[in-house]
Coordinates of N, CA and C in Angstrom, one line a residue:
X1 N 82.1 132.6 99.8 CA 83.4 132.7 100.4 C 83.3 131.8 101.7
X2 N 84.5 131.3 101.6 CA 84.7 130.1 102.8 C 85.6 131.0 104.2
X3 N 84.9 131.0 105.5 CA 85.5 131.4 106.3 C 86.7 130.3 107.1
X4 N 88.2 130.6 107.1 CA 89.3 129.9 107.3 C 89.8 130.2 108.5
X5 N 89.6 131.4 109.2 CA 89.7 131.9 110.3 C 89.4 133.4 110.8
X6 N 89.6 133.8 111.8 CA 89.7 134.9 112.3 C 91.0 135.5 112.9
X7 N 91.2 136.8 112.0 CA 92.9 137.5 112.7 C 92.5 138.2 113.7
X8 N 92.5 138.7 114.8 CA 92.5 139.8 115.9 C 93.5 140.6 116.4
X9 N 93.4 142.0 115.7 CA 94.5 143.4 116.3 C 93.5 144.2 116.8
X10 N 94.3 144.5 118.6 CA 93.4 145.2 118.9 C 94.9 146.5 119.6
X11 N 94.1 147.0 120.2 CA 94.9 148.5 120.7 C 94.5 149.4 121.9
X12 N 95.6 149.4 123.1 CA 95.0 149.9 124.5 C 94.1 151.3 123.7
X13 N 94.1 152.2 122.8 CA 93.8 153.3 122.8 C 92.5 153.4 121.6
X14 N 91.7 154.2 121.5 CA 90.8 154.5 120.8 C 91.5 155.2 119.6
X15 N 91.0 154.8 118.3 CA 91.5 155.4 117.0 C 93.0 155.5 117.0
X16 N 93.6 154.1 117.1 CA 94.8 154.1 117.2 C 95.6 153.3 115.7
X17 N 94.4 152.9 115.3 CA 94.7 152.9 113.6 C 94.4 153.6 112.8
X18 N 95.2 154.1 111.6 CA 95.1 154.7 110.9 C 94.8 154.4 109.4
X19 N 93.9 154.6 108.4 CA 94.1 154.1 106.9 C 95.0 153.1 106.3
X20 N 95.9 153.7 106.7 CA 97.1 152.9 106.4 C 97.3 151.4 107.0
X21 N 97.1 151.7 108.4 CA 97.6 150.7 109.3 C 96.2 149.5 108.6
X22 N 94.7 150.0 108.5 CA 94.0 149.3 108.2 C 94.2 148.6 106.8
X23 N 94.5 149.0 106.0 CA 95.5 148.9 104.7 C 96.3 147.4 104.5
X24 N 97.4 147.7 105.5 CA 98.1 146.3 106.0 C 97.5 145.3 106.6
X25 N 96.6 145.4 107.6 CA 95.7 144.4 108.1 C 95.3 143.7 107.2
X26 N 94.3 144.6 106.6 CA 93.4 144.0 105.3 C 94.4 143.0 104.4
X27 N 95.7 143.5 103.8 CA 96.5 142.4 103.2 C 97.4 141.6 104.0
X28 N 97.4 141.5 105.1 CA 97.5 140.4 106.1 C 96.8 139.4 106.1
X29 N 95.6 140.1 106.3 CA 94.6 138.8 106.2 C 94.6 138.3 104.7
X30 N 94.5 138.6 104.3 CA 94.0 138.0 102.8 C 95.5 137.7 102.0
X31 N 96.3 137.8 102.5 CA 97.9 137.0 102.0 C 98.2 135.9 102.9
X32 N 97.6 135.8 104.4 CA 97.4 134.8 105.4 C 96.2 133.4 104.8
X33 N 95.1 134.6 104.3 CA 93.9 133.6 104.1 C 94.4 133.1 102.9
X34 N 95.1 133.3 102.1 CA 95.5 132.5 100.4 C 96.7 131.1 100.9
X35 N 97.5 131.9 101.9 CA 98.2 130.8 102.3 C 98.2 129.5 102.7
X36 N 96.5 129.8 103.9 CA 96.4 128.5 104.6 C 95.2 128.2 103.7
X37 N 94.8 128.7 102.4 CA 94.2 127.7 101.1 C 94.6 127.2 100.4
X38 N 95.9 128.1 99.8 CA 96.7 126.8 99.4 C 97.2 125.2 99.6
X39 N 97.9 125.8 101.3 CA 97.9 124.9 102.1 C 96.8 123.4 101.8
X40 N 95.8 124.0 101.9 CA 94.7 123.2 102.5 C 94.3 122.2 100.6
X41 N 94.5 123.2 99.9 CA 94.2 122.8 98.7 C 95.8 121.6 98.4
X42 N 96.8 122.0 98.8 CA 98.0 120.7 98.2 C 97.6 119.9 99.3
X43 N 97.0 119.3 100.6 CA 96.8 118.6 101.2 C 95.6 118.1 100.3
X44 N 94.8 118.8 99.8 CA 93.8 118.0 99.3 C 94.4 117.3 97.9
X45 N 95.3 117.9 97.3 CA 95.8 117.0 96.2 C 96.8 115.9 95.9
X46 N 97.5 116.4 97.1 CA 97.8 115.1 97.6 C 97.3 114.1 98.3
X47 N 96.4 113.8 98.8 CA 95.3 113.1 99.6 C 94.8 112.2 98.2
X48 N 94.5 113.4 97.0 CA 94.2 112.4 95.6 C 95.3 111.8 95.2
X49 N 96.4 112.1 95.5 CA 97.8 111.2 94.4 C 97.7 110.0 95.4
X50 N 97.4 110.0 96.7 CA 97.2 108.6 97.8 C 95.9 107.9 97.9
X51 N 94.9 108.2 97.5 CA 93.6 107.8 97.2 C 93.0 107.5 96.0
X52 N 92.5 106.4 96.0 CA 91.4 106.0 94.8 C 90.0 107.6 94.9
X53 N 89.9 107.9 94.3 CA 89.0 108.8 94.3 C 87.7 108.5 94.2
X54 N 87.2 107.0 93.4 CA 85.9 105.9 93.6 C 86.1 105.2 95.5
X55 N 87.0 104.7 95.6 CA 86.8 103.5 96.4 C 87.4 103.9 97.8
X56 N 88.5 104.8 97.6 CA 89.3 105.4 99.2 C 90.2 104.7 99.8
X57 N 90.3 103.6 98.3 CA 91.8 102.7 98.5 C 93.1 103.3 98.4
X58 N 93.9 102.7 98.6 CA 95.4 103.5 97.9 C 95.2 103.3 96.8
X59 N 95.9 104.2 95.8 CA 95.9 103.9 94.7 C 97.4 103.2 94.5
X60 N 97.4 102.6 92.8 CA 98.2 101.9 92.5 C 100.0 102.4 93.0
X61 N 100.1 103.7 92.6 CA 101.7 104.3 92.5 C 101.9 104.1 94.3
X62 N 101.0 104.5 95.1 CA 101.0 104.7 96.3 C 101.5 102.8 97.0
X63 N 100.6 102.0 96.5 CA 101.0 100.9 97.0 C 102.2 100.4 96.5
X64 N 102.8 100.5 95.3 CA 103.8 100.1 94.8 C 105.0 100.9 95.9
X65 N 104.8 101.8 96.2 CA 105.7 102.6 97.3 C 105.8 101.6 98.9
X66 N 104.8 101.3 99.4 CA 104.1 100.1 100.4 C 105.0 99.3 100.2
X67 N 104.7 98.6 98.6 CA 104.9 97.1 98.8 C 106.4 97.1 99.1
X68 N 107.4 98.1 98.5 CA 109.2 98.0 98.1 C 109.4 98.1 100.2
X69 N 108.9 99.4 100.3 CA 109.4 99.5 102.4 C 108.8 98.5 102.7
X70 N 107.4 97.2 102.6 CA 107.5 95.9 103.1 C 108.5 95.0 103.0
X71 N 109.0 95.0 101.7 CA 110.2 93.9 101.4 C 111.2 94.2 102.3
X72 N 111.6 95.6 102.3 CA 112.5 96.3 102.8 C 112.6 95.9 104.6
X73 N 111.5 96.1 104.9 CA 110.9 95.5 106.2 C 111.2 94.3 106.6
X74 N 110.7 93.3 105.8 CA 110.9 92.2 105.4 C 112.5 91.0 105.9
X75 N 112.9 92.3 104.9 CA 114.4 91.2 105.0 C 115.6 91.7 105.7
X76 N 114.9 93.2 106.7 CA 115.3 93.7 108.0 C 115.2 92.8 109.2
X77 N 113.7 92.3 109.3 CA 113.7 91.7 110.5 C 113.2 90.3 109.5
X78 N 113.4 89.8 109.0 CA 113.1 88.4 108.5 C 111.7 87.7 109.0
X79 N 110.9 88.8 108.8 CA 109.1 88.9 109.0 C 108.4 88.4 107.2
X80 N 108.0 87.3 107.1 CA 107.0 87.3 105.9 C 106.2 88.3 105.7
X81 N 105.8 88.2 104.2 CA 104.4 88.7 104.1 C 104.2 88.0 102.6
X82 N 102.8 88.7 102.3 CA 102.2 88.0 101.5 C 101.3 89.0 100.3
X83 N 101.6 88.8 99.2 CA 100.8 89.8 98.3 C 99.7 89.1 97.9
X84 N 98.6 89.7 97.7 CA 97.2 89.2 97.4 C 96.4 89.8 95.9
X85 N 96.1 89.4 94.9 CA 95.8 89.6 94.1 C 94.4 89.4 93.6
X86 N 93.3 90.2 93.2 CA 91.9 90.1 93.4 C 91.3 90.6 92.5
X87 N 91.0 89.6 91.7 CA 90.1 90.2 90.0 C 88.7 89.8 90.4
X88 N 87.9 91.1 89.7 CA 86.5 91.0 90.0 C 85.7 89.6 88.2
X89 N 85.5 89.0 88.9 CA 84.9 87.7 88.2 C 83.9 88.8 87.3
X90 N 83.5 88.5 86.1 CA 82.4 89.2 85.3 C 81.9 90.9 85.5
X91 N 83.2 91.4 85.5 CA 82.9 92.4 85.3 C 82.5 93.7 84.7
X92 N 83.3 93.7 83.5 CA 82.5 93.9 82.4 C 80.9 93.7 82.0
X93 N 80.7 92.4 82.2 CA 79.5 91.8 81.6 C 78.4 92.7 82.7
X94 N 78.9 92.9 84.0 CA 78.4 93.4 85.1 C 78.2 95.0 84.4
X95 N 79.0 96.1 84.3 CA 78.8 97.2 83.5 C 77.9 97.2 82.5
X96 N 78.0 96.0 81.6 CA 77.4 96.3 80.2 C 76.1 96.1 80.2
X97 N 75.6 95.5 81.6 CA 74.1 95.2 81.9 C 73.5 96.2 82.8
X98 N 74.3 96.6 83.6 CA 73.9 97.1 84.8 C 74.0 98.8 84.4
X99 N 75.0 99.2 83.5 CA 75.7 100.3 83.3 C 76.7 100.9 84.6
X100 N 77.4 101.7 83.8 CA 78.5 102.6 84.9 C 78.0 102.3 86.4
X101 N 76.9 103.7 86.2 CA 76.6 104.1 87.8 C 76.7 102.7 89.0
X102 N 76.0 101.6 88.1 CA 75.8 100.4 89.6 C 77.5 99.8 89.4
X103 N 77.7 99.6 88.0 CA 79.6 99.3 88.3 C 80.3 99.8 89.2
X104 N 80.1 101.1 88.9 CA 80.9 101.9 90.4 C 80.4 101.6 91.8
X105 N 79.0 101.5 92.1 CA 79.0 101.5 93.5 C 79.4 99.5 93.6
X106 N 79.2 98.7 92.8 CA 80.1 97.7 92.9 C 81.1 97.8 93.6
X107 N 82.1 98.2 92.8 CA 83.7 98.7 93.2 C 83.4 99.1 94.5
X108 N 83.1 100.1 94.8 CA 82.8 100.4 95.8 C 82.3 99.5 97.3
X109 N 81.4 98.8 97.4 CA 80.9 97.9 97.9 C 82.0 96.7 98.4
X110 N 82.8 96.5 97.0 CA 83.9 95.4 97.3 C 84.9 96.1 98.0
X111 N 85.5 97.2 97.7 CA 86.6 98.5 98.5 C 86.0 98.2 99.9
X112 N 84.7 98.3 100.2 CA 84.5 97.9 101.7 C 84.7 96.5 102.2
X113 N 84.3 95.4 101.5 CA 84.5 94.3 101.3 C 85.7 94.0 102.1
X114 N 86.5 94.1 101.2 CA 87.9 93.7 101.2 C 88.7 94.5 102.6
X115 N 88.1 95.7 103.2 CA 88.5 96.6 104.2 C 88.7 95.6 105.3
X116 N 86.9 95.2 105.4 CA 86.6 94.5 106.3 C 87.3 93.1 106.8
X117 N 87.6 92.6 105.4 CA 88.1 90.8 105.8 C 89.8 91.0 106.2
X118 N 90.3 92.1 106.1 CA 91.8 92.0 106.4 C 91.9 92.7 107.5
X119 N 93.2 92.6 108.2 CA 93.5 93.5 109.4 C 93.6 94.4 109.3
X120 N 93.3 95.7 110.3 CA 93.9 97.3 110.5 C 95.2 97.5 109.7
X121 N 95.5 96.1 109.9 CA 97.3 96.4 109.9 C 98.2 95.9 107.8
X122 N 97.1 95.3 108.0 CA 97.4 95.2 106.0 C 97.2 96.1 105.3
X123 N 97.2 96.5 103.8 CA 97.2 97.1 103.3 C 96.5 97.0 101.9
X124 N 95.5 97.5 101.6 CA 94.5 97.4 100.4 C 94.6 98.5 99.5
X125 N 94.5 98.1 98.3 CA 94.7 99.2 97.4 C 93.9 98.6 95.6
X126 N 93.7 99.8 95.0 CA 92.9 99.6 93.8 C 93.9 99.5 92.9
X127 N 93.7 97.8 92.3 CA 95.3 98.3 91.6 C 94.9 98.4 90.0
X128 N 94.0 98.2 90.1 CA 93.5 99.2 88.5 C 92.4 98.5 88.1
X129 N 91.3 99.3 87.5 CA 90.3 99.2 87.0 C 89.0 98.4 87.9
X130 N 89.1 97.0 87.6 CA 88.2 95.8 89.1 C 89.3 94.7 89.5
X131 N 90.6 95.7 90.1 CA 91.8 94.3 90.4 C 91.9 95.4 91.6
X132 N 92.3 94.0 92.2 CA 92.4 94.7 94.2 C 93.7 94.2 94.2
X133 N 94.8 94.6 95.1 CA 95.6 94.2 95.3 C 95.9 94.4 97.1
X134 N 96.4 93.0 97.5 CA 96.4 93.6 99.2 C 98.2 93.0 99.9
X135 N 98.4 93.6 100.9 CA 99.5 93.5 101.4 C 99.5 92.7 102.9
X136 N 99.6 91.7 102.9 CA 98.9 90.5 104.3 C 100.8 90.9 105.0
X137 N 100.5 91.8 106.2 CA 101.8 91.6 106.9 C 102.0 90.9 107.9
X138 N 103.1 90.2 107.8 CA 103.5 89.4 108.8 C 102.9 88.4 108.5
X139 N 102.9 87.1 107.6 CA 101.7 86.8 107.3 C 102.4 85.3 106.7
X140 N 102.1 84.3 107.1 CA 102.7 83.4 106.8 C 101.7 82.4 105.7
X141 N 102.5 81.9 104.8 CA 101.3 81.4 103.5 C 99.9 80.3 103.7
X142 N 99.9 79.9 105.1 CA 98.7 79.0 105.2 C 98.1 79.8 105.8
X143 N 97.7 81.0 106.4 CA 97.2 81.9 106.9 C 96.8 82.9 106.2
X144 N 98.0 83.0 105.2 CA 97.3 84.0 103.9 C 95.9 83.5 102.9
X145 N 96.2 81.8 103.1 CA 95.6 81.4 102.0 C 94.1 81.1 102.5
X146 N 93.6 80.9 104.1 CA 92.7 81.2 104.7 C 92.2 82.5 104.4
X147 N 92.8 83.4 104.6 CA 92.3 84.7 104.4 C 91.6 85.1 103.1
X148 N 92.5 84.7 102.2 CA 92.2 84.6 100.7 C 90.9 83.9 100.4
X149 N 90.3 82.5 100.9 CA 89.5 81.9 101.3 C 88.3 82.5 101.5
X150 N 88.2 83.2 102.6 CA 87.5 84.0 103.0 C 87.0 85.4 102.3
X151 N 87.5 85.7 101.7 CA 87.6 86.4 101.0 C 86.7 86.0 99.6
X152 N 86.7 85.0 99.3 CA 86.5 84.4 98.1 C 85.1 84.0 98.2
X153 N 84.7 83.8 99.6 CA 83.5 83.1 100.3 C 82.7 84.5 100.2
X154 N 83.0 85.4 100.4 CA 82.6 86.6 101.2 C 81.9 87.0 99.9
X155 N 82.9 87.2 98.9 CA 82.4 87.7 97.3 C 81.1 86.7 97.0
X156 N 81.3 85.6 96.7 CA 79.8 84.8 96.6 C 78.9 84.7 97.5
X157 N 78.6 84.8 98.8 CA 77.7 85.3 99.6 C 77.6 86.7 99.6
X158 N 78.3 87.5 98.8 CA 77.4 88.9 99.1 C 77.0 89.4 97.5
X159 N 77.9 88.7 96.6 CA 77.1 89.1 95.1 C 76.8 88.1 94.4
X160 N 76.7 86.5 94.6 CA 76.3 85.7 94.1 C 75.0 85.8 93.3
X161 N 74.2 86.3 94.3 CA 72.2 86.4 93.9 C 72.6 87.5 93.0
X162 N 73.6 88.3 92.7 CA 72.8 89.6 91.5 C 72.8 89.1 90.4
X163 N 72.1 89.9 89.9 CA 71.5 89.7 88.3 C 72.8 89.2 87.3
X164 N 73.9 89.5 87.6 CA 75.0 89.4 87.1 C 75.7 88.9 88.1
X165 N 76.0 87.9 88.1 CA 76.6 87.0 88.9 C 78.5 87.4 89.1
X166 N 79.0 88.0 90.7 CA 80.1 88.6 90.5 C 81.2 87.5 91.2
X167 N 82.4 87.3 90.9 CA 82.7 86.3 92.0 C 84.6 87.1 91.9
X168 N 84.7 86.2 92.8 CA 86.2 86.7 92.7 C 87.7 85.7 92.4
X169 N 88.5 86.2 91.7 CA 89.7 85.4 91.6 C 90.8 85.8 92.2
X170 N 91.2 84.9 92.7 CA 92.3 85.3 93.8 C 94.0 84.6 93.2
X171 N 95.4 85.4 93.0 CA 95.9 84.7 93.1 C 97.0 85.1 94.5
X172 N 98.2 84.7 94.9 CA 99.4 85.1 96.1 C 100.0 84.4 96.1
X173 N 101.3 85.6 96.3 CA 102.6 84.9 96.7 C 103.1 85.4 97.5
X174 N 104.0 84.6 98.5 CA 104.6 85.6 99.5 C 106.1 85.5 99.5
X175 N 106.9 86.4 100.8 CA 107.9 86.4 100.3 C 108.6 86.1 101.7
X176 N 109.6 85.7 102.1 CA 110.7 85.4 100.6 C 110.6 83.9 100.0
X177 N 109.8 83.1 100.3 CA 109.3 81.9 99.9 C 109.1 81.9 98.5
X178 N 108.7 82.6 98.2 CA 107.7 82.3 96.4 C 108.7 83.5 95.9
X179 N 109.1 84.2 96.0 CA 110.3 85.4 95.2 C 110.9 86.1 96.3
X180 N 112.1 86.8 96.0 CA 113.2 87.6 96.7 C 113.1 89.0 95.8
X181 N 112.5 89.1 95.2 CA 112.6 91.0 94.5 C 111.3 91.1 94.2
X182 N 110.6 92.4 94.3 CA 109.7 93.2 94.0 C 109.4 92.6 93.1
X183 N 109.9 92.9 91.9 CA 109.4 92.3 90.6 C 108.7 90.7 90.7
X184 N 109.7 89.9 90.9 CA 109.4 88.7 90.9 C 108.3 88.2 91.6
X185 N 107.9 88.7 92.9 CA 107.5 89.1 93.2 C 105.5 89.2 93.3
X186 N 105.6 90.0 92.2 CA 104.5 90.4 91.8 C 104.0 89.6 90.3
X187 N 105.0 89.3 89.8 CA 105.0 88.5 89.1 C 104.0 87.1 89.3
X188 N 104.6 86.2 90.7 CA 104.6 85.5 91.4 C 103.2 85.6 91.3
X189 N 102.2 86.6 92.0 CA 101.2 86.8 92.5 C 99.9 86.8 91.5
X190 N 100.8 87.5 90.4 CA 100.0 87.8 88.6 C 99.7 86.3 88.1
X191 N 100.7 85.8 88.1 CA 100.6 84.0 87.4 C 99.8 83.7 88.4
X192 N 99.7 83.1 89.8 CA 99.0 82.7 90.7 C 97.4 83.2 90.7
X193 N 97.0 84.6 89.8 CA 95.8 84.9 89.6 C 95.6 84.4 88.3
X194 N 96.6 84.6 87.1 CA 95.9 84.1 85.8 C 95.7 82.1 85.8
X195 N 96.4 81.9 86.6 CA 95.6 80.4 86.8 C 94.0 79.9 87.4
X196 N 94.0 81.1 88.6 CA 92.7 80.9 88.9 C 91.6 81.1 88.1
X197 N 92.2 82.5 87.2 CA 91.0 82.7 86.0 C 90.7 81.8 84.5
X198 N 92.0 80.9 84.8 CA 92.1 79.9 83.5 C 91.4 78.8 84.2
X199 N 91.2 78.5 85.0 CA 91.3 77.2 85.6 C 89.6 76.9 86.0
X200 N 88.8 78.4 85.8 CA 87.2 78.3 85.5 C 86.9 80.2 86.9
X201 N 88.1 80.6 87.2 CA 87.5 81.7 88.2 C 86.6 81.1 89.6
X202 N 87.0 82.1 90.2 CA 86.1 81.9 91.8 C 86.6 81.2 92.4
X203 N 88.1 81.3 92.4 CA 88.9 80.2 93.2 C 90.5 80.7 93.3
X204 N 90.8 80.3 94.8 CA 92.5 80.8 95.0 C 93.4 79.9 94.7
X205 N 94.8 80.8 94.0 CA 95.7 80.1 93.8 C 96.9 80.7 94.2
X206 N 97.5 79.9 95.2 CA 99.0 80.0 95.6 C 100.0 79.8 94.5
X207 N 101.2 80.8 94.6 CA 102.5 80.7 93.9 C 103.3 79.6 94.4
X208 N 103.6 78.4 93.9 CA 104.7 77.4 94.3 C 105.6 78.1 95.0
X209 N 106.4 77.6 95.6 CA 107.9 78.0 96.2 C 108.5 78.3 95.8
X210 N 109.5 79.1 95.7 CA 110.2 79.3 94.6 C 111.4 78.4 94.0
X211 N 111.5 77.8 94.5 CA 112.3 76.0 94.0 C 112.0 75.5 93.0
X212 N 110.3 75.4 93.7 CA 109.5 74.8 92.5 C 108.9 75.2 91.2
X213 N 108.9 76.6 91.5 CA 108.3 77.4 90.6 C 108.0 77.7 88.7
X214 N 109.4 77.6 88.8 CA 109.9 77.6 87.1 C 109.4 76.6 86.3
X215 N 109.4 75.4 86.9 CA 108.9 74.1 86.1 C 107.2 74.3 86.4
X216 N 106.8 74.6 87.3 CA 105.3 74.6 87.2 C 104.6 75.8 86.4
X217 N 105.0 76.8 86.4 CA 105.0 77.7 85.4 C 104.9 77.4 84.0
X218 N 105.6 77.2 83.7 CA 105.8 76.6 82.3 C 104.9 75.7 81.8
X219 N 104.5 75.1 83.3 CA 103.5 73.9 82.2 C 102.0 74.7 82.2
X220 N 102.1 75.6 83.0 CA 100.7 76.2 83.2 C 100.5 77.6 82.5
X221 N 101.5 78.2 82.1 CA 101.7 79.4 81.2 C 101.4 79.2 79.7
X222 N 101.2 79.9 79.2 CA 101.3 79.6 77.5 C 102.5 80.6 77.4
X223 N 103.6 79.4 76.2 CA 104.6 80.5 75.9 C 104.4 81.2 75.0

């Protein structure tokens, strides 16, 4: 049994409770103590619907919440930002050699990774399985693409030597330059990573402007 607190009834007079009275106490406390476990238990479950439960990122539903109030943010005060897209280079191949247990503390390892190379003020989240996704606020696209950079450097200087060589692929787009809606958006950011990983991996790729976009797409997409 977990102790939650202490109730205190006391009384100017000696034997001033009766059976009864002790009766009520007793399910006082213990209709008090189920309450603030409950309590304490939907804080803890929700704390999981907002956390990666491996890595202590946001999870995916949580950042897609993020990303809509940035835009929202966004085209209140006409502040950029920039979404960041981050596939773990050989990963699998990484699992199938290494097994689970070292895959996970991978993930893990990079979850710190990636903590470290961005501001307090951004936002990082696991956006499923070994894809990172990050939210650069305020963040204007030659500054993003530095960061991304860095980022990129950081993965090959800290898992280049393993046995399984991990690297990272980056794509981004920001907004409202590269898209005007959520969707597009992300979109933007998705194409900008599947080029990096067509194009040989371990390398960032910016989303065109959105001017330019449609035509360069096309030549780089398979329809």
């Amino acid at each position: 049994d977990e102790v939650l607190g202490c109730l205190y009834v006391g009384a100017s007079r000696e034997n001033a409770f009766t059976e009864e009275h002790r009766n009520l106490i007793e399910t006082v406390s213990y209709q008090t103590a189920m309450a603030l476990k409950n309590a304490r238990l939907y804080e803890q479950t929700q704390q999981m619907a907002l956390t990666d439960g491996l890595t202590g990122l946001y999870t995916h539903r949580l950042f897609q919440e993020k990303l809509s109030d940035e835009i929202e943010w966004s085209e209140r005060h006409n502040r950029p930002f920039c979404l960041v897209m981050v596939d773990t280079d050989n990963f699998k191949t990484y699992n199938d050699t290494l097994g689970h247990p070292q895959g996970d503390s991978l993930l893990k390892e990079i979850a710190v990774l990636l903590k470290d190379k961005v501001r307090s003020t951004d936002i990082v989240c696991r956006y499923g399985g070994d894809e990172f996704a990050l939210l650069l606020r305020e963040t204007l696209k030659d500054d993003a693409l530095k960061m991304c950079e860095r980022i990129r450097e950081a993965f090959q200087l800290r898992f280049g030597g393993n046995k399984v060589v991990v690297t990272a692929s980056i794509g981004m787009a920001c907004f409202p330059t590269d898209a005007v809606t959520k969707k597009d958006l992300a979109k933007a950011a998705d194409d900008a990573l599947y080029v990096s990983k067509r194009g040989g991996r371990n390398r960032v790729t910016a989303s065109p402007p959105l001017e330019e976009r449609e035509d360069i797409v096309q030549e780089i997409l398979p329809r």
